[in-house]
Coordinates of C-alpha atoms in Angstrom, one line a residue:
Chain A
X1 CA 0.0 0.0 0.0
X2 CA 0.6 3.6 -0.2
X3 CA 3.4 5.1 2.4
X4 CA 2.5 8.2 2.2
X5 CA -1.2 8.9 1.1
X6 CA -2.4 12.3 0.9
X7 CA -5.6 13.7 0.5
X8 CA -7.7 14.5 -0.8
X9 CA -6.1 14.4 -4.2
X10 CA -7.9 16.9 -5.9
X11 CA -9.3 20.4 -4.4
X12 CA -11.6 23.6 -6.1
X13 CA -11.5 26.4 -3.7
X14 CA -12.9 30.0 -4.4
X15 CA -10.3 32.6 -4.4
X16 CA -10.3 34.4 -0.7
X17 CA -11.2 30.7 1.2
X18 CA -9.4 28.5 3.8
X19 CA -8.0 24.7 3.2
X20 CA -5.9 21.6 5.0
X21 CA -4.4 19.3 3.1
X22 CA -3.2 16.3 4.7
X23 CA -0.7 13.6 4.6
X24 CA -0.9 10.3 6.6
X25 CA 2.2 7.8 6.6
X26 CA 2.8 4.2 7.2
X27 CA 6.2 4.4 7.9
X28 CA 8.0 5.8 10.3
X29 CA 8.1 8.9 9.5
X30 CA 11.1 11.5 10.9
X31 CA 10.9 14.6 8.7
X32 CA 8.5 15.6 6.1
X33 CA 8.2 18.9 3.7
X34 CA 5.9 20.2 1.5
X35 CA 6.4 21.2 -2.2
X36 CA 4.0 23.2 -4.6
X37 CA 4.7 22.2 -8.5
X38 CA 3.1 25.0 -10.5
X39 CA 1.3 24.5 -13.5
X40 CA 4.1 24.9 -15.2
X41 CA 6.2 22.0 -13.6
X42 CA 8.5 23.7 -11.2
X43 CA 8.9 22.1 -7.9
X44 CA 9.1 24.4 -5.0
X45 CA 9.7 23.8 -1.8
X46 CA 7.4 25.2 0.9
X47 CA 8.4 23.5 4.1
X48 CA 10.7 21.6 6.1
X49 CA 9.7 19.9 9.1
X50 CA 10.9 18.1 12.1
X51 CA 7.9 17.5 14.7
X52 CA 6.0 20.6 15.0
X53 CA 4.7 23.2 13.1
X54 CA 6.3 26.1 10.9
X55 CA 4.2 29.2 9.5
X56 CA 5.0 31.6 6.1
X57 CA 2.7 33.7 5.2
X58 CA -0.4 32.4 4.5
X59 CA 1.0 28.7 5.1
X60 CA 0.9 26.9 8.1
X61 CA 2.5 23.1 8.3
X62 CA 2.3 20.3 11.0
X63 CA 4.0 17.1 11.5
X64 CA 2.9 15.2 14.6
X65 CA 5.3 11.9 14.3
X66 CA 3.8 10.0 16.7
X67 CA 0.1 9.9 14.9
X68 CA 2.2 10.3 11.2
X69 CA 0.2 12.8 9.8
X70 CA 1.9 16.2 8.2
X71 CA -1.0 19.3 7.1
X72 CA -0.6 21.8 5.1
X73 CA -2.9 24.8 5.8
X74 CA -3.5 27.5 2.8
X75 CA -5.6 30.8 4.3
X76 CA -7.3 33.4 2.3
X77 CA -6.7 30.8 -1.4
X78 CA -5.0 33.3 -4.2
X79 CA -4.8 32.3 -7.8
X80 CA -0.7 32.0 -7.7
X81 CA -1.9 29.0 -5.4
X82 CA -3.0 26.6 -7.7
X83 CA -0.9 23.8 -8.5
X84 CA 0.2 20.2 -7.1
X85 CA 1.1 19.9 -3.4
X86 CA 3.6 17.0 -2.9
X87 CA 4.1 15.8 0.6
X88 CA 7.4 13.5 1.4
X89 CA 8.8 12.2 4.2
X90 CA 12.1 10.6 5.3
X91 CA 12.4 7.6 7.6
X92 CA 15.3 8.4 9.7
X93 CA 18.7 7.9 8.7
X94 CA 17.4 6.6 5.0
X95 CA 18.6 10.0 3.6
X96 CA 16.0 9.4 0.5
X97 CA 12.8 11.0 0.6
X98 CA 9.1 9.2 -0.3
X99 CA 6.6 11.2 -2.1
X100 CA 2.7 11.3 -1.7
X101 CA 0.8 11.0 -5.0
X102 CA -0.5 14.6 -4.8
X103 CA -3.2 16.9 -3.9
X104 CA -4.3 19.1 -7.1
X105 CA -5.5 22.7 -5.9
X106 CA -7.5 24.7 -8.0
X107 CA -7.9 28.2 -7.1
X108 CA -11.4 29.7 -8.9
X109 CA -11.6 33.9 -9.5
Chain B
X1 CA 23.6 31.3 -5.5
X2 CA 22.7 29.3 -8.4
X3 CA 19.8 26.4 -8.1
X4 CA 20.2 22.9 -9.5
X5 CA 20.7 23.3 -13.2
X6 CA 19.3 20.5 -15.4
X7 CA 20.1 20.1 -19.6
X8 CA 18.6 19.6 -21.9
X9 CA 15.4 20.9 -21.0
X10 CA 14.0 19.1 -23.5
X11 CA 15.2 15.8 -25.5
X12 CA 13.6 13.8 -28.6
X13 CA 14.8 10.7 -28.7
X14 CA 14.2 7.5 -31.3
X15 CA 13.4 4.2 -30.1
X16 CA 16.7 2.5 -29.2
X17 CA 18.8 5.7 -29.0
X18 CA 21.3 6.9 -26.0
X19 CA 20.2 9.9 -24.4
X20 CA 22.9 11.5 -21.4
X21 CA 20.7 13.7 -19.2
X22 CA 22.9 16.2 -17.4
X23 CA 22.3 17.7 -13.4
X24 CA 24.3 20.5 -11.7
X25 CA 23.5 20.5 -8.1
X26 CA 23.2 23.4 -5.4
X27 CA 27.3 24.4 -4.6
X28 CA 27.9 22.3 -1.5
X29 CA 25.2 20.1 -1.2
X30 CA 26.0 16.4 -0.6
X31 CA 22.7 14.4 -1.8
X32 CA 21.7 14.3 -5.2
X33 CA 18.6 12.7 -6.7
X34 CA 16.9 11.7 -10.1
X35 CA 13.5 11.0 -10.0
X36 CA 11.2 10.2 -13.0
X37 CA 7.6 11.7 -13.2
X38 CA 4.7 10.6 -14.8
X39 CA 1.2 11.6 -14.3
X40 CA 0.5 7.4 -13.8
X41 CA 3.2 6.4 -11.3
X42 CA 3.8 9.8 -10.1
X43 CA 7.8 11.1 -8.7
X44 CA 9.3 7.8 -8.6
X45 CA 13.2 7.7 -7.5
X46 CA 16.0 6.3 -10.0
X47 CA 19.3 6.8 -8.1
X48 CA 20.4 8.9 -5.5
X49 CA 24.1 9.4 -4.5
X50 CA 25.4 11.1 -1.1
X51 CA 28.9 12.6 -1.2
X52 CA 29.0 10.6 -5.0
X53 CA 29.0 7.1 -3.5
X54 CA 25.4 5.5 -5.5
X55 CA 23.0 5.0 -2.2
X56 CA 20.1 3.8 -4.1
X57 CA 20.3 2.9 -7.6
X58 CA 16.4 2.4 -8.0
X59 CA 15.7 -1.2 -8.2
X60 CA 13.7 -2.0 -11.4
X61 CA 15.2 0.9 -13.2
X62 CA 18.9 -0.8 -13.0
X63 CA 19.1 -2.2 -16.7
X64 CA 18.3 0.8 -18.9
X65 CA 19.2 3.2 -16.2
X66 CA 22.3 4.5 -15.1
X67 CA 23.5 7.5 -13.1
X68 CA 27.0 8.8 -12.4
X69 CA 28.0 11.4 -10.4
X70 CA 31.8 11.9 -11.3
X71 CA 32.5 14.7 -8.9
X72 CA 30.0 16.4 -6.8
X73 CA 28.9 19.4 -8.9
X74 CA 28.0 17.2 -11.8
X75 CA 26.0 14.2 -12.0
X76 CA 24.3 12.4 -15.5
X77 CA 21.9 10.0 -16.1
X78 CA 22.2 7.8 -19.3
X79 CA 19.1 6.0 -20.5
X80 CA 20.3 3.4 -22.8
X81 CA 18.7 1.6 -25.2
X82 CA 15.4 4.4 -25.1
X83 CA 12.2 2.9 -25.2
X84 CA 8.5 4.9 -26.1
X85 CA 7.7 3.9 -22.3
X86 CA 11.0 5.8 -20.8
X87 CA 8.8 9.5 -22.3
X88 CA 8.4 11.3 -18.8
X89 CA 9.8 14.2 -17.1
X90 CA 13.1 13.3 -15.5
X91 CA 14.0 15.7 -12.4
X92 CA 17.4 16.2 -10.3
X93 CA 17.6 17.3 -6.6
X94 CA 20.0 17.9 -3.9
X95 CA 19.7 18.9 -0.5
X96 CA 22.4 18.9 2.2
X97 CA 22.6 16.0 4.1
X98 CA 19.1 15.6 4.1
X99 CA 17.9 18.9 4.7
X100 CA 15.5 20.9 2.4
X101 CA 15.4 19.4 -1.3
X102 CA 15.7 21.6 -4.0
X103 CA 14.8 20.6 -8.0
X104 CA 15.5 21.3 -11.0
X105 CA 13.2 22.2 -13.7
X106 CA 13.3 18.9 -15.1
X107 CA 14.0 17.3 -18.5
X108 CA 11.1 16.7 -20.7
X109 CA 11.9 13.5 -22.7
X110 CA 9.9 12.3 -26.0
X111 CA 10.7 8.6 -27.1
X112 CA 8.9 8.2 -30.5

């Protein structure tokens, strides 16, 4: 099965409007970050996490290891939003990282 | 500072042909990745190298596949002999020693 299953994996928000994605793991997880590919394919990284949670701008992340689960939370949606949100996390000491299918965000005028 | 560089940015290839991707990592970082993505099987990992010793060479993509990394600012991934199924978008990373990954902007390969 999945390692790292995110959902949900596809999202239509109206511009100005709150959302959580989220990302569950099977393994063990001991760090985890967030990327954003745009519609034009560029990966971007948004976050790096240890346990805890990290804020920038209008993101907010989580990772609580010990129920593996990582969120992503996007206030007040904007256009330059849209794209595919990538969780992946690394199981300590493994140095590679495993990557969720993908949540595709859709931010509507 | 400059990001990872990947070339070509895009690449025809023939059925059968050789085809040498090429990857630049981030000055100074240690790890480097290349990953294969298709809208299908999504970002799936081909080979990853810390400090250029091969870590992971990707399992089922050993026989067609191979990645060098011949000192650490410069890495390649041959493909050899191409097949239509190998068309995909083939992305480098690198991060410190595990830290924050950074890509490229990927090579978009065609394999008619």
């Amino acid at each position: 099965g999945d390692k790292v299953k995110q959902s949900p994996s596809a999202l239509s928000l109206q511009e100005g409007t709150n959302s959580a994605l989220r990302c569950n793991f099977s393994i063990a997880a001991t760090t985890v970050q967030w990327f954003l590919q745009n519609p034009r394919g560029s990966l971007m990284n948004l976050f790096y996490l240890v346990p805890g949670t990290k804020e920038n701008g209008r993101l907010k992340s989580a990772f609580d290891s010990k129920e593996s689960y990582s969120t992503l939370h996007i206030r007040d949606a904007q256009l330059e939003d849209s794209g595919t949100y990538f969780c992946a996390a690394e199981v300590y000491n493994q140095g590679k990282l495993i990557f969720g299918q993908g949540t595709k965000l859709s931010i509507k005028p | 500072d400059a990001g990872v560089t990947q070339t070509p940015r895009h690449e025809v290839a023939e059925k059968g042909q050789t085809i040498i991707l090429k990857c630049e990592p981030v000055s100074g970082h240690n790890d480097l990745f290349w990953y294969r993505q298709t809208k299908i099987q999504g970002l799936e990992l081909l080979s990853y190298f810390r400090s250029k010793s091969l870590m992971e060479d990707g399992g089922a993509f050993k026989d067609r596949f191979k990645a060098e990394m011949l000192n650490s600012s410069f890495s390649t991934l041959k493909i050899q002999p191409t097949e239509p199924k190998d068309s995909a978008v083939y992305l480098c990373a690198s991060s410190q020693q595990g830290d924050t990954l950074y890509f490229g902007a990927g090579t978009r390969l065609s394999v008619l």
